Each structure stands twice: as structure tokens, then as C-alpha cells.
PDB file of C-alpha atoms in Angstrom:
ATOM      1  CA  ASN A   1      18.647  -4.464  45.694  1.00  0.00           C
ATOM      2  CA  GLU A   2      21.233  -5.011  48.433  1.00  0.00           C
ATOM      3  CA  SER A   3      24.234  -4.582  46.125  1.00  0.00           C
ATOM      4  CA  ARG A   4      22.952  -1.195  45.007  1.00  0.00           C
ATOM      5  CA  THR A   5      22.366  -0.122  48.624  1.00  0.00           C
ATOM      6  CA  LYS A   6      25.901  -1.178  49.589  1.00  0.00           C
ATOM      7  CA  LYS A   7      27.377   0.755  46.647  1.00  0.00           C
ATOM      8  CA  PHE A   8      25.368   3.835  47.593  1.00  0.00           C
ATOM      9  CA  SER A   9      26.417   3.550  51.253  1.00  0.00           C
ATOM     10  CA  ASN A  10      30.085   3.260  50.299  1.00  0.00           C
ATOM     11  CA  ARG A  11      29.825   6.223  47.952  1.00  0.00           C
ATOM     12  CA  LEU A  12      28.140   8.326  50.630  1.00  0.00           C
ATOM     13  CA  LYS A  13      30.835   7.401  53.172  1.00  0.00           C
ATOM     14  CA  GLN A  14      33.548   8.372  50.693  1.00  0.00           C
ATOM     15  CA  THR A  15      31.815  11.678  50.012  1.00  0.00           C
ATOM     16  CA  LEU A  16      31.540  12.458  53.723  1.00  0.00           C
ATOM     17  CA  GLU A  17      35.222  11.631  54.219  1.00  0.00           C
ATOM     18  CA  ALA A  18      36.190  13.833  51.265  1.00  0.00           C
ATOM     19  CA  VAL A  19      34.150  16.756  52.618  1.00  0.00           C
ATOM     20  CA  PHE A  20      35.325  16.532  56.226  1.00  0.00           C
ATOM     21  CA  CYS A  21      38.865  15.388  55.546  1.00  0.00           C
ATOM     22  CA  PRO A  22      39.925  16.426  52.028  1.00  0.00           C
ATOM     23  CA  ASP A  23      43.654  15.875  52.528  1.00  0.00           C
ATOM     24  CA  ASN A  24      43.241  12.689  54.610  1.00  0.00           C
ATOM     25  CA  ASP A  25      45.502  14.055  57.336  1.00  0.00           C
ATOM     26  CA  ASN A  26      45.193  14.156  61.121  1.00  0.00           C
ATOM     27  CA  THR A  27      43.539  17.551  61.473  1.00  0.00           C
ATOM     28  CA  ALA A  28      40.623  18.103  63.801  1.00  0.00           C
ATOM     29  CA  ASN A  29      38.232  17.830  60.854  1.00  0.00           C
ATOM     30  CA  CYS A  30      39.534  14.359  60.035  1.00  0.00           C
ATOM     31  CA  VAL A  31      39.126  13.241  63.630  1.00  0.00           C
ATOM     32  CA  MET A  32      35.572  14.618  63.634  1.00  0.00           C
ATOM     33  CA  SER A  33      34.910  12.814  60.364  1.00  0.00           C
ATOM     34  CA  GLU A  34      35.970   9.502  61.892  1.00  0.00           C
ATOM     35  CA  LEU A  35      33.769  10.077  64.926  1.00  0.00           C
ATOM     36  CA  ALA A  36      30.805  11.100  62.776  1.00  0.00           C
ATOM     37  CA  LEU A  37      31.117   8.095  60.487  1.00  0.00           C
ATOM     38  CA  LYS A  38      31.132   5.762  63.503  1.00  0.00           C
ATOM     39  CA  ARG A  39      27.790   7.238  64.560  1.00  0.00           C
ATOM     40  CA  ILE A  40      26.118   7.054  61.147  1.00  0.00           C
ATOM     41  CA  HIS A  41      24.496   3.692  60.540  1.00  0.00           C
ATOM     42  CA  PHE A  42      23.715   2.504  57.057  1.00  0.00           C
ATOM     43  CA  ILE A  43      21.048  -0.162  57.106  1.00  0.00           C
ATOM     44  CA  PRO A  44      19.567  -2.265  54.352  1.00  0.00           C
ATOM     45  CA  ARG A  45      16.189  -1.390  52.959  1.00  0.00           C
ATOM     46  CA  VAL A  46      13.241  -2.326  55.171  1.00  0.00           C
ATOM     47  CA  GLN A  47       9.564  -2.887  54.507  1.00  0.00           C
ATOM     48  CA  SER A  48       7.327   0.150  54.853  1.00  0.00           C
ATOM     49  CA  ASP A  49       5.528  -1.244  57.902  1.00  0.00           C
ATOM     50  CA  GLN A  50       8.887  -1.638  59.713  1.00  0.00           C
ATOM     51  CA  MET A  51      10.164   1.874  59.041  1.00  0.00           C
ATOM     52  CA  ALA A  52       8.715   3.613  62.117  1.00  0.00           C
ATOM     53  CA  ALA A  53      10.242   0.957  64.378  1.00  0.00           C
ATOM     54  CA  VAL A  54      13.646   1.343  62.699  1.00  0.00           C
ATOM     55  CA  LEU A  55      13.518   5.144  62.916  1.00  0.00           C
ATOM     56  CA  SER A  56      12.646   4.956  66.626  1.00  0.00           C
ATOM     57  CA  LEU A  57      16.082   3.399  67.238  1.00  0.00           C
ATOM     58  CA  GLY A  58      17.828   6.544  66.016  1.00  0.00           C
ATOM     59  CA  THR A  59      18.829   9.685  67.843  1.00  0.00           C
ATOM     60  CA  VAL A  60      17.897  11.905  64.922  1.00  0.00           C
ATOM     61  CA  VAL A  61      16.583  11.385  61.398  1.00  0.00           C
ATOM     62  CA  LEU A  62      18.019  13.271  58.445  1.00  0.00           C
ATOM     63  CA  HIS A  63      15.182  13.628  55.993  1.00  0.00           C
ATOM     64  CA  PRO A  64      16.270  12.262  52.635  1.00  0.00           C
ATOM     65  CA  PHE A  65      16.965  14.807  49.925  1.00  0.00           C
ATOM     66  CA  PRO A  66      16.572  15.912  47.236  1.00  0.00           C
ATOM     67  CA  PHE A  67      13.680  13.434  47.121  1.00  0.00           C
ATOM     68  CA  GLY A  68      11.991  13.665  50.483  1.00  0.00           C
ATOM     69  CA  GLY A  69       8.667  11.915  50.509  1.00  0.00           C
ATOM     70  CA  SER A  70       6.179  12.528  53.249  1.00  0.00           C
ATOM     71  CA  LYS A  71       6.277   8.904  54.452  1.00  0.00           C
ATOM     72  CA  THR A  72       9.753   9.127  55.988  1.00  0.00           C
ATOM     73  CA  ALA A  73       8.932  12.413  57.691  1.00  0.00           C
ATOM     74  CA  PHE A  74       5.633  11.075  58.989  1.00  0.00           C
ATOM     75  CA  ASP A  75       7.282   7.905  60.331  1.00  0.00           C
ATOM     76  CA  ALA A  76       9.972   9.943  62.108  1.00  0.00           C
ATOM     77  CA  LEU A  77       7.354  12.172  63.718  1.00  0.00           C
ATOM     78  CA  LEU A  78       5.284   9.104  64.641  1.00  0.00           C
ATOM     79  CA  ALA A  79       8.364   7.580  66.295  1.00  0.00           C
ATOM     80  CA  ALA A  80       8.962  10.874  68.190  1.00  0.00           C
ATOM     81  CA  VAL A  81      12.498  11.168  66.806  1.00  0.00           C
ATOM     82  CA  PRO A  82      13.894  14.625  65.958  1.00  0.00           C
ATOM     83  CA  LEU A  83      13.725  15.225  62.238  1.00  0.00           C
ATOM     84  CA  VAL A  84      16.163  17.470  60.370  1.00  0.00           C
ATOM     85  CA  THR A  85      15.172  18.695  56.947  1.00  0.00           C
ATOM     86  CA  PHE A  86      16.573  21.040  54.330  1.00  0.00           C
ATOM     87  CA  PRO A  87      13.694  22.323  52.186  1.00  0.00           C
ATOM     88  CA  GLN A  88      14.341  22.142  48.460  1.00  0.00           C
ATOM     89  CA  PRO A  89      12.801  24.303  45.717  1.00  0.00           C
ATOM     90  CA  TYR A  90      10.427  21.558  44.520  1.00  0.00           C
ATOM     91  CA  LEU A  91       7.532  19.947  46.369  1.00  0.00           C
ATOM     92  CA  ARG A  92       9.269  16.551  46.619  1.00  0.00           C
ATOM     93  CA  GLY A  93      11.925  18.182  48.808  1.00  0.00           C
ATOM     94  CA  ARG A  94       9.562  20.217  50.974  1.00  0.00           C
ATOM     95  CA  MET A  95       7.223  17.632  52.485  1.00  0.00           C
ATOM     96  CA  ALA A  96       8.869  17.455  55.926  1.00  0.00           C
ATOM     97  CA  ALA A  97       9.120  21.236  56.078  1.00  0.00           C
ATOM     98  CA  SER A  98       5.408  21.493  55.291  1.00  0.00           C
ATOM     99  CA  PHE A  99       4.617  19.277  58.305  1.00  0.00           C
ATOM    100  CA  PHE A 100       6.590  21.588  60.592  1.00  0.00           C
ATOM    101  CA  ILE A 101       4.963  24.693  59.106  1.00  0.00           C
ATOM    102  CA  THR A 102       1.495  23.178  59.547  1.00  0.00           C
ATOM    103  CA  MET A 103       2.271  22.365  63.198  1.00  0.00           C
ATOM    104  CA  GLU A 104       3.801  25.839  63.657  1.00  0.00           C
ATOM    105  CA  LEU A 105       7.052  24.208  64.795  1.00  0.00           C
ATOM    106  CA  HIS A 106       9.351  25.699  62.207  1.00  0.00           C
ATOM    107  CA  THR A 107      12.298  28.011  62.420  1.00  0.00           C
ATOM    108  CA  PHE A 108      14.462  29.065  59.549  1.00  0.00           C
ATOM    109  CA  ASP A 109      18.081  30.069  59.596  1.00  0.00           C
ATOM    110  CA  PRO A 110      18.112  33.502  57.918  1.00  0.00           C
ATOM    111  CA  CYS A 111      21.229  32.452  55.994  1.00  0.00           C
ATOM    112  CA  MET A 112      19.298  29.634  54.361  1.00  0.00           C
ATOM    113  CA  ILE A 113      16.364  31.630  52.986  1.00  0.00           C
TER     114      ILE A 113
END
């Protein structure tokens, strides 16, 4: 539903602004927030068979969390786009990480383990 996607996108933008620029002032964090938000593109939902083509247009893919299915990760890898993931405690949030582990292409930040 497009209305739901628009609401979610607006809420996510507001959350990012609140995190990067909590006082809504002109600090360096606020400037970085503006620059980051200009580079993040929120797109409407696409059909499954179009996803790899859409992902190939990006510079990097942030694997969705906490519900990260293997389809998004697979499509990003298929499109040869860098994929960033943050493994979660449950299987649904570890699919992309499992791909990297299987391919022996994983590194972990010691602070995150």
C-alpha cells in the first residue's frame, strides 16, 4: 500500500533527523544529516522480479532489519552491490550474514560481538 510506504518513509526520515540532529541546530551533525538524507532514496514497493534491477542502481544496500529475508541479500549480491548487514539474534535477521560466512567474506567488528 503506497500510503503506508509513504508514512513509513516519513517516519524513518524523522527518526534519522532526530538521531543526527537532535536539537535541530546548525552543528556539523545537522549538516551531515541533511547531506545523508539527500543521498537516501525511498522508493515505492516493486515486484520481486524487478528488485535486482532496482538494487543495481544503488551504491550500497542496507539489509533490512530486524526482518532481513534472504531474498534482498541475494538480489544485492546478484546485482554486485555492496551489502551492509547487522546480524540480529534470530535467524530472520541473520540471513545476509550467513551468506557472507558461507562465502568466507565476513569480518566482525569486535565491539559488535
